Tab-separated table of C-alpha atoms and ligand atoms in Angstrom:
chain	number	residue	atom	x	y	z
A	12	MET	CA	118.352	70.443	89.951
A	13	GLN	CA	116.479	70.892	93.208
A	14	ILE	CA	113.080	72.555	92.906
A	15	PHE	CA	111.865	74.339	96.036
A	16	HIS	CA	108.177	74.739	95.364
A	17	ASN	CA	105.866	76.889	97.410
A	18	PRO	CA	103.138	74.621	98.780
A	19	VAL	CA	100.982	77.580	99.870
A	20	HIS	CA	101.364	79.747	96.753
A	21	ASP	CA	97.635	79.455	96.073
A	22	LYS	CA	96.829	81.369	99.282
A	23	HIS	CA	97.733	84.396	97.186
A	24	ALA	CA	94.904	84.586	94.676
A	25	GLY	CA	93.913	88.109	93.744
A	26	ARG	CA	90.482	88.538	92.285
A	27	GLN	CA	90.854	91.692	90.212
A	28	GLU	CA	93.480	94.229	89.160
A	29	MET	CA	92.915	97.799	88.016
A	30	PHE	CA	93.535	98.286	84.293
A	31	ARG	CA	92.594	101.470	82.422
A	32	GLY	CA	89.876	102.410	84.878
A	33	LYS	CA	88.299	98.958	85.088
A	34	LEU	CA	88.675	96.053	87.459
A	35	VAL	CA	89.677	93.051	85.336
A	36	PRO	CA	90.538	89.441	86.294
A	37	CYS	CA	94.098	88.964	87.567
A	38	HIS	CA	96.682	87.610	85.115
A	39	GLU	CA	98.892	86.298	87.911
A	40	THR	CA	96.901	83.202	88.933
A	41	PRO	CA	97.608	80.029	90.945
A	42	ALA	CA	97.082	77.901	87.806
A	43	ARG	CA	100.358	79.252	86.378
A	44	LEU	CA	102.422	77.349	88.907
A	45	GLU	CA	100.386	74.165	88.628
A	46	TYR	CA	101.178	74.031	84.899
A	47	VAL	CA	104.894	74.298	85.676
A	48	LEU	CA	104.715	71.556	88.316
A	49	ASP	CA	102.821	69.297	85.880
A	50	ALA	CA	105.350	69.865	83.082
A	51	LEU	CA	108.316	69.167	85.378
A	52	ARG	CA	106.689	66.001	86.752
A	53	GLN	CA	105.795	64.735	83.258
A	54	ARG	CA	109.345	65.157	82.017
A	55	GLY	CA	111.010	64.020	85.224
A	56	ILE	CA	112.925	67.292	85.611
A	57	GLY	CA	114.226	68.200	89.069
A	58	GLU	CA	113.719	66.904	92.587
A	59	LEU	CA	110.852	68.607	94.407
A	60	ARG	CA	111.503	70.000	97.876
A	61	ALA	CA	109.291	71.897	100.304
A	62	PRO	CA	110.825	75.043	101.815
A	63	SER	CA	111.919	75.459	105.420
A	64	ALA	CA	110.553	78.262	107.615
A	65	PRO	CA	111.323	81.724	106.171
A	66	ASP	CA	114.488	83.353	107.533
A	67	MET	CA	113.116	86.725	108.621
A	68	ASP	CA	116.630	87.974	109.242
A	69	VAL	CA	117.548	87.712	105.539
A	70	ILE	CA	114.168	89.140	104.521
A	71	LYS	CA	114.704	92.161	106.786
A	72	ARG	CA	118.133	92.869	105.312
A	73	VAL	CA	116.742	93.015	101.742
A	74	HIS	CA	113.470	94.728	102.718
A	75	THR	CA	113.068	97.435	105.349
A	76	PRO	CA	111.725	96.190	108.688
A	77	ARG	CA	109.005	98.869	108.448
A	78	TYR	CA	107.778	97.461	105.095
A	79	VAL	CA	107.950	93.874	106.357
A	80	ASP	CA	105.873	94.847	109.406
A	81	PHE	CA	103.363	96.613	107.143
A	82	LEU	CA	102.969	93.524	104.923
A	83	ALA	CA	102.695	91.161	107.886
A	84	SER	CA	99.755	93.048	109.401
A	85	ALA	CA	98.153	94.617	106.293
A	86	TRP	CA	95.303	92.136	106.050
A	87	GLN	CA	94.375	92.334	109.758
A	88	ASP	CA	94.514	96.144	109.578
A	89	TRP	CA	92.287	96.131	106.493
A	90	VAL	CA	89.641	93.890	108.060
A	91	ALA	CA	89.801	95.925	111.290
A	92	LEU	CA	88.623	98.940	109.279
A	93	ASP	CA	85.404	97.105	108.393
A	94	PRO	CA	84.582	93.384	108.823
A	95	ALA	CA	83.016	93.453	105.332
A	96	ASN	CA	86.524	94.007	103.935
A	97	ALA	CA	87.231	90.316	104.515
A	98	ASP	CA	85.689	89.666	101.086
A	99	ILE	CA	87.493	92.493	99.270
A	100	ASP	CA	91.143	92.556	98.161
A	101	ILE	CA	93.340	95.533	99.018
A	102	LEU	CA	94.225	97.785	96.063
A	103	PRO	CA	96.184	101.004	96.515
A	104	SER	CA	94.593	104.246	95.431
A	105	VAL	CA	96.815	107.116	96.597
A	106	TRP	CA	100.585	107.616	96.388
A	107	PRO	CA	103.076	110.181	97.740
A	108	VAL	CA	104.575	111.392	94.445
A	109	ARG	CA	107.039	114.292	93.944
A	110	GLY	CA	106.774	116.962	96.597
A	111	PHE	CA	105.013	114.834	99.210
A	112	ARG	CA	106.667	113.780	102.458
A	113	HIS	CA	108.227	110.338	102.708
A	114	ASP	CA	109.506	110.742	106.266
A	115	ILE	CA	106.105	110.264	107.896
A	116	GLU	CA	103.787	107.267	108.065
A	117	PRO	CA	100.132	108.319	108.275
A	118	THR	CA	97.898	106.069	110.360
A	119	ASN	CA	95.156	106.047	107.709
A	120	PHE	CA	95.260	102.595	106.093
A	121	ALA	CA	94.795	103.765	102.480
A	122	ALA	CA	97.699	106.173	102.964
A	123	ARG	CA	99.947	103.432	104.360
A	124	VAL	CA	99.112	101.122	101.424
A	125	GLY	CA	100.088	103.933	99.054
A	126	LEU	CA	103.327	104.631	100.927
A	127	PHE	CA	104.400	101.005	100.425
A	128	SER	CA	103.301	100.423	96.797
A	129	PHE	CA	103.586	101.818	93.286
A	130	ASP	CA	100.609	100.616	91.237
A	131	SER	CA	96.944	99.652	91.434
A	132	GLY	CA	97.318	96.416	89.484
A	133	CYS	CA	98.591	94.382	92.404
A	134	PRO	CA	95.944	93.175	94.866
A	135	LEU	CA	97.083	92.297	98.384
A	136	THR	CA	94.888	89.471	99.689
A	137	ALA	CA	94.160	87.518	102.863
A	138	GLY	CA	96.864	84.964	102.046
A	139	THR	CA	99.472	87.189	100.413
A	140	TRP	CA	101.786	87.336	103.413
A	141	GLU	CA	101.755	83.574	103.963
A	142	ALA	CA	102.345	82.824	100.262
A	143	ALA	CA	105.011	85.497	99.799
A	144	THR	CA	107.015	84.489	102.877
A	145	ALA	CA	106.915	80.799	101.890
A	146	GLY	CA	108.126	81.836	98.426
A	147	ALA	CA	110.932	83.864	99.970
A	148	ALA	CA	111.909	80.757	101.933
A	149	CYS	CA	112.078	78.806	98.634
A	150	ALA	CA	114.490	81.409	97.226
A	151	ILE	CA	116.716	81.421	100.330
A	152	ASP	CA	116.719	77.607	100.491
A	153	ALA	CA	117.616	77.358	96.780
A	154	ALA	CA	120.592	79.677	97.354
A	155	ARG	CA	121.734	77.650	100.354
A	156	ALA	CA	121.386	74.387	98.361
A	157	VAL	CA	123.725	75.473	95.550
A	158	THR	CA	126.314	76.763	98.039
A	159	THR	CA	126.307	73.599	100.163
A	160	ALA	CA	129.279	71.273	99.608
A	161	GLY	CA	128.058	68.322	97.580
A	162	GLY	CA	124.856	70.203	96.713
A	163	PRO	CA	123.318	70.604	93.275
A	164	ARG	CA	124.774	72.956	90.643
A	165	ALA	CA	121.373	74.590	90.208
A	166	ALA	CA	118.167	75.033	92.176
A	167	MET	CA	114.887	76.729	91.479
A	168	ALA	CA	112.509	78.692	93.665
A	169	LEU	CA	109.263	77.663	92.005
A	170	THR	CA	106.937	80.132	93.580
A	171	ARG	CA	104.394	82.851	93.175
A	172	PRO	CA	103.658	85.686	93.671
A	173	PRO	CA	106.707	86.759	91.644
A	174	GLY	CA	109.257	89.153	93.122
A	175	HIS	CA	111.335	91.261	90.759
A	176	HIS	CA	109.202	94.429	90.890
A	177	ALA	CA	109.211	94.541	94.714
A	178	GLY	CA	111.701	97.028	96.161
A	179	ALA	CA	113.183	97.381	99.612
A	180	ASP	CA	109.970	99.007	100.835
A	181	PHE	CA	107.290	98.672	98.190
A	182	PHE	CA	105.089	96.173	96.364
A	183	GLY	CA	103.705	96.395	92.829
A	184	GLY	CA	103.669	94.557	89.506
A	185	TYR	CA	102.210	91.426	91.186
A	186	CYS	CA	105.289	91.308	93.500
A	187	PHE	CA	105.654	91.659	97.305
A	188	LEU	CA	108.965	90.145	98.406
A	189	ASN	CA	111.891	90.144	95.978
A	190	ASN	CA	112.800	86.478	95.714
A	191	ALA	CA	115.724	87.034	93.314
A	192	ALA	CA	117.225	89.669	95.623
A	193	LEU	CA	116.762	87.367	98.628
A	194	ALA	CA	118.503	84.531	96.780
A	195	ALA	CA	121.383	86.867	95.859
A	196	GLN	CA	121.706	88.040	99.465
A	197	ALA	CA	121.678	84.432	100.698
A	198	LEU	CA	124.401	83.555	98.139
A	199	ARG	CA	126.505	86.465	99.445
A	200	ASP	CA	125.915	85.341	103.022
A	201	ALA	CA	127.015	81.818	102.065
A	202	GLY	CA	130.362	83.169	100.888
A	203	ALA	CA	130.015	84.085	97.191
A	204	ALA	CA	132.070	87.316	96.955
A	205	ARG	CA	130.288	88.591	93.852
A	206	VAL	CA	126.802	87.577	92.704
A	207	ALA	CA	125.026	88.432	89.455
A	208	ILE	CA	121.279	88.604	88.896
A	209	LEU	CA	120.173	88.152	85.295
A	210	ASP	CA	116.524	89.080	84.781
A	211	VAL	CA	115.056	87.651	81.569
A	212	ASP	CA	111.412	88.500	82.343
A	213	TYR	CA	109.717	90.697	79.718
A	214	HIS	CA	109.393	93.502	82.273
A	215	HIS	CA	112.292	95.426	83.756
A	216	GLY	CA	113.230	94.174	87.236
A	217	ASN	CA	112.928	97.601	88.812
A	218	GLY	CA	112.752	96.333	92.386
A	219	THR	CA	115.898	94.247	92.044
A	220	GLN	CA	117.755	97.116	90.376
A	221	SER	CA	116.796	99.576	93.090
A	222	ILE	CA	117.705	97.200	95.950
A	223	PHE	CA	121.275	96.764	94.654
A	224	TYR	CA	121.763	100.102	92.869
A	225	GLU	CA	124.439	101.355	95.270
A	226	ARG	CA	126.085	97.993	95.918
A	227	GLY	CA	129.155	96.762	94.086
A	228	ASP	CA	128.893	93.143	95.238
A	229	VAL	CA	125.759	92.304	93.239
A	230	LEU	CA	125.607	92.917	89.489
A	231	THR	CA	122.065	93.397	88.180
A	232	VAL	CA	121.361	92.772	84.472
A	233	SER	CA	117.888	92.985	82.939
A	234	ILE	CA	116.717	92.276	79.364
A	235	HIS	CA	113.233	93.690	78.856
A	236	GLY	CA	110.680	95.597	76.809
A	237	ASP	CA	111.699	99.234	76.365
A	238	PRO	CA	110.134	101.109	79.291
A	239	THR	CA	109.309	104.023	77.009
A	240	THR	CA	106.258	101.939	76.075
A	241	GLU	CA	106.338	98.970	78.472
A	242	TYR	CA	105.654	98.518	82.192
A	243	PRO	CA	107.131	99.594	84.631
A	244	PHE	CA	107.792	102.711	82.479
A	245	PHE	CA	109.779	104.753	85.015
A	246	LEU	CA	112.941	102.649	85.311
A	247	GLY	CA	114.877	100.235	83.105
A	248	TYR	CA	116.612	102.586	80.639
A	249	ALA	CA	120.040	101.910	79.179
A	250	ASP	CA	121.657	104.888	80.920
A	251	GLU	CA	121.103	103.490	84.449
A	252	HIS	CA	124.540	102.177	85.446
A	253	GLY	CA	124.400	102.143	89.266
A	254	GLU	CA	125.632	104.710	91.802
A	255	GLY	CA	128.414	105.019	94.374
A	256	ALA	CA	129.934	101.613	95.097
A	257	GLY	CA	127.410	100.195	92.610
A	258	LEU	CA	128.535	102.330	89.670
A	259	GLY	CA	129.043	99.969	86.729
A	260	ALA	CA	127.162	97.124	88.439
A	261	ASN	CA	123.807	97.645	86.715
A	262	LEU	CA	123.140	96.842	83.063
A	263	ASN	CA	119.823	97.440	81.333
A	264	LEU	CA	119.238	95.966	77.887
A	265	PRO	CA	115.869	97.351	76.730
A	266	LEU	CA	114.526	96.009	73.419
A	267	PRO	CA	111.602	97.260	71.334
A	268	ALA	CA	108.195	95.603	71.280
A	269	GLY	CA	108.149	92.944	68.548
A	270	THR	CA	111.685	91.701	69.269
A	271	ASP	CA	112.230	88.084	68.132
A	272	PHE	CA	114.628	85.448	69.445
A	273	ALA	CA	117.419	86.271	66.963
A	274	THR	CA	117.702	89.776	68.430
A	275	TRP	CA	116.834	88.840	72.008
A	276	THR	CA	119.593	86.226	72.153
A	277	GLN	CA	122.201	88.858	71.222
A	278	ALA	CA	121.176	90.822	74.313
A	279	LEU	CA	121.430	87.592	76.304
A	280	GLN	CA	125.009	87.090	75.101
A	281	GLN	CA	125.794	90.685	76.097
A	282	GLY	CA	124.369	90.035	79.555
A	283	LEU	CA	126.332	86.808	79.953
A	284	ALA	CA	129.547	88.566	78.888
A	285	ALA	CA	128.936	91.243	81.555
A	286	ILE	CA	128.458	88.542	84.200
A	287	GLN	CA	131.752	86.910	83.192
A	288	ALA	CA	133.589	90.258	83.184
A	289	PHE	CA	132.197	90.927	86.690
A	290	LYS	CA	133.719	87.589	87.812
A	291	ALA	CA	130.490	86.539	89.472
A	292	GLU	CA	130.841	83.450	91.633
A	293	ALA	CA	127.143	82.596	91.500
A	294	VAL	CA	124.156	83.733	89.469
A	295	VAL	CA	120.436	84.215	90.033
A	296	ILE	CA	118.172	83.973	87.000
A	297	ALA	CA	114.921	85.907	87.429
A	298	LEU	CA	113.033	83.642	85.064
A	299	GLY	CA	109.951	85.130	83.476
A	300	VAL	CA	108.601	83.461	80.352
A	301	ASP	CA	106.381	86.367	79.350
A	302	THR	CA	108.855	86.920	76.474
A	303	TYR	CA	106.792	84.169	74.781
A	304	GLU	CA	104.993	85.033	71.523
A	305	GLY	CA	101.671	83.919	73.012
A	306	ASP	CA	101.881	86.054	76.166
A	307	PRO	CA	98.706	88.130	76.585
A	308	ILE	CA	100.356	91.204	78.193
A	309	SER	CA	103.795	91.275	76.517
A	310	LYS	CA	105.220	91.908	73.054
A	311	PHE	CA	108.308	89.806	72.367
A	312	LYS	CA	108.189	86.858	69.965
A	313	LEU	CA	110.070	83.975	71.580
A	314	LYS	CA	108.833	80.495	70.657
A	315	SER	CA	108.632	77.535	73.043
A	316	VAL	CA	111.607	75.824	71.375
A	317	ASP	CA	113.764	78.937	71.963
A	318	TYR	CA	113.640	78.372	75.736
A	319	LEU	CA	115.749	75.218	75.327
A	320	GLU	CA	118.449	77.436	73.808
A	321	VAL	CA	118.056	79.951	76.657
A	322	GLY	CA	118.695	77.168	79.170
A	323	ARG	CA	121.803	75.991	77.286
A	324	ALA	CA	123.184	79.545	77.174
A	325	LEU	CA	122.626	80.015	80.931
A	326	ALA	CA	124.389	76.725	81.682
A	327	SER	CA	127.397	77.910	79.644
A	328	LEU	CA	128.236	80.326	82.495
A	329	GLY	CA	129.305	77.294	84.513
A	330	LEU	CA	128.228	78.953	87.776
A	331	PRO	CA	126.104	77.835	90.732
A	332	THR	CA	122.655	78.971	89.620
A	333	VAL	CA	119.402	79.837	91.364
A	334	PHE	CA	116.283	80.305	89.241
A	335	THR	CA	113.371	82.297	90.625
A	336	MET	CA	109.954	82.135	88.980
A	337	GLU	CA	108.783	85.532	87.743
A	338	GLY	CA	106.182	86.270	85.018
A	339	GLY	CA	104.521	84.373	82.164
A	340	TYR	CA	100.781	84.655	81.589
A	341	ALA	CA	100.013	82.408	78.607
A	342	VAL	CA	98.958	80.098	81.395
A	343	ALA	CA	98.799	76.740	79.577
A	344	ASP	CA	102.227	77.277	77.944
A	345	VAL	CA	104.073	78.591	81.007
A	346	GLY	CA	104.855	75.014	82.085
A	347	ILE	CA	106.278	74.003	78.696
A	348	ASN	CA	108.421	77.120	78.490
A	349	VAL	CA	109.846	76.908	82.019
A	350	ALA	CA	110.483	73.164	81.621
A	351	ASN	CA	112.289	73.901	78.339
A	352	VAL	CA	114.650	76.352	80.069
A	353	LEU	CA	115.468	73.826	82.784
A	354	GLU	CA	115.828	70.977	80.267
A	355	GLY	CA	118.138	73.104	78.112
A	356	TYR	CA	120.118	73.974	81.242
A	357	GLY	CA	120.653	70.271	81.845
A	358	GLY	CA	117.761	69.212	84.059
B	2	OKP	C1	104.806	91.352	86.357
B	2	OKP	B1	105.983	90.522	85.895
B	2	OKP	C2	98.289	94.450	81.894
B	2	OKP	C3	98.774	95.320	83.018
B	2	OKP	C4	100.152	94.930	83.412
B	2	OKP	C5	101.586	94.959	85.412
B	2	OKP	C6	102.492	93.947	84.789
B	2	OKP	C7	103.297	93.249	85.828
B	2	OKP	C8	104.183	92.176	85.286
B	2	OKP	N1	96.925	94.661	81.556
B	2	OKP	N2	100.502	95.451	84.687
B	2	OKP	O1	107.102	91.259	85.504
B	2	OKP	O2	105.693	89.568	84.870
B	3	ZN	ZN1	106.980	90.210	83.439
């Protein structure tokens, strides 16, 4: 297993997120990744690699060039409004919902932030662009590694910020660039005719679903808390099957809050069966470990030992595999749980 780790992930360090009318400390912190690195080093799992320069061409085929340009200059634009902004993170505050125009881009900065985002819990900081693009490079490199002759069977993009909530032209849910989608696109570009993305994060991978919703070459499967009560609320229901060429290539497996491993693993088997039926030639695992019983913002009941079993089940696909790091906020246990998945997978 090759581990492409983002050496500049800590440049993205939001101070506060909006929650129920208050600014509260961010859950998605740099420490999360350090715990994973420590656990992998301690157990001797994986070979660490630094990423190459980000391939902007791949990034601009998954994300719209307009969104990529927005992200690249957002911080400079924000500070240009007022030099005092250099000490304040960007949080969106206004969005073009139903009935507003989406075919115009106002010049007002707050309006542009709203046009390219969907929630106020996702601060964009001075180092977000640098961290997110280096993370995207990890995902693309991991995909290229597993499709190189003589390369490893599996590779991981060990990065943050996470990616699965980011769509073609929006950020939100702590995500800016969709690393799992970028890995899938890079696998397609490397010759895999059909690619599956299996998202096991507690939250529905709405960004990934929307990016591939009308494509038949990438199957998207997500196992997650029922969006009737769980974030991101407005997507992730069982009746979303894809559209056009993508009809039948999206599978949502929502489960109620309180779900334990015995039930969760049945959904996993259903997801794996769908990937086999699709005849995927490679798979991307959007690996969130916020399904853990100790997670502070999620409501499933998986135990640390269960992640070994998850890894074994994923390995049973027998496919070239890219893992991308998504959620998991019980910070001190994130390392144990991710290392257990990789150990169960076979190291
Ligand atoms: C990102 B990933 C909790 C608010 C939660 C957003 C959750 C994003 C999860 N107070 N808001 O899927 O783990
Ligand atoms: Zn999550």
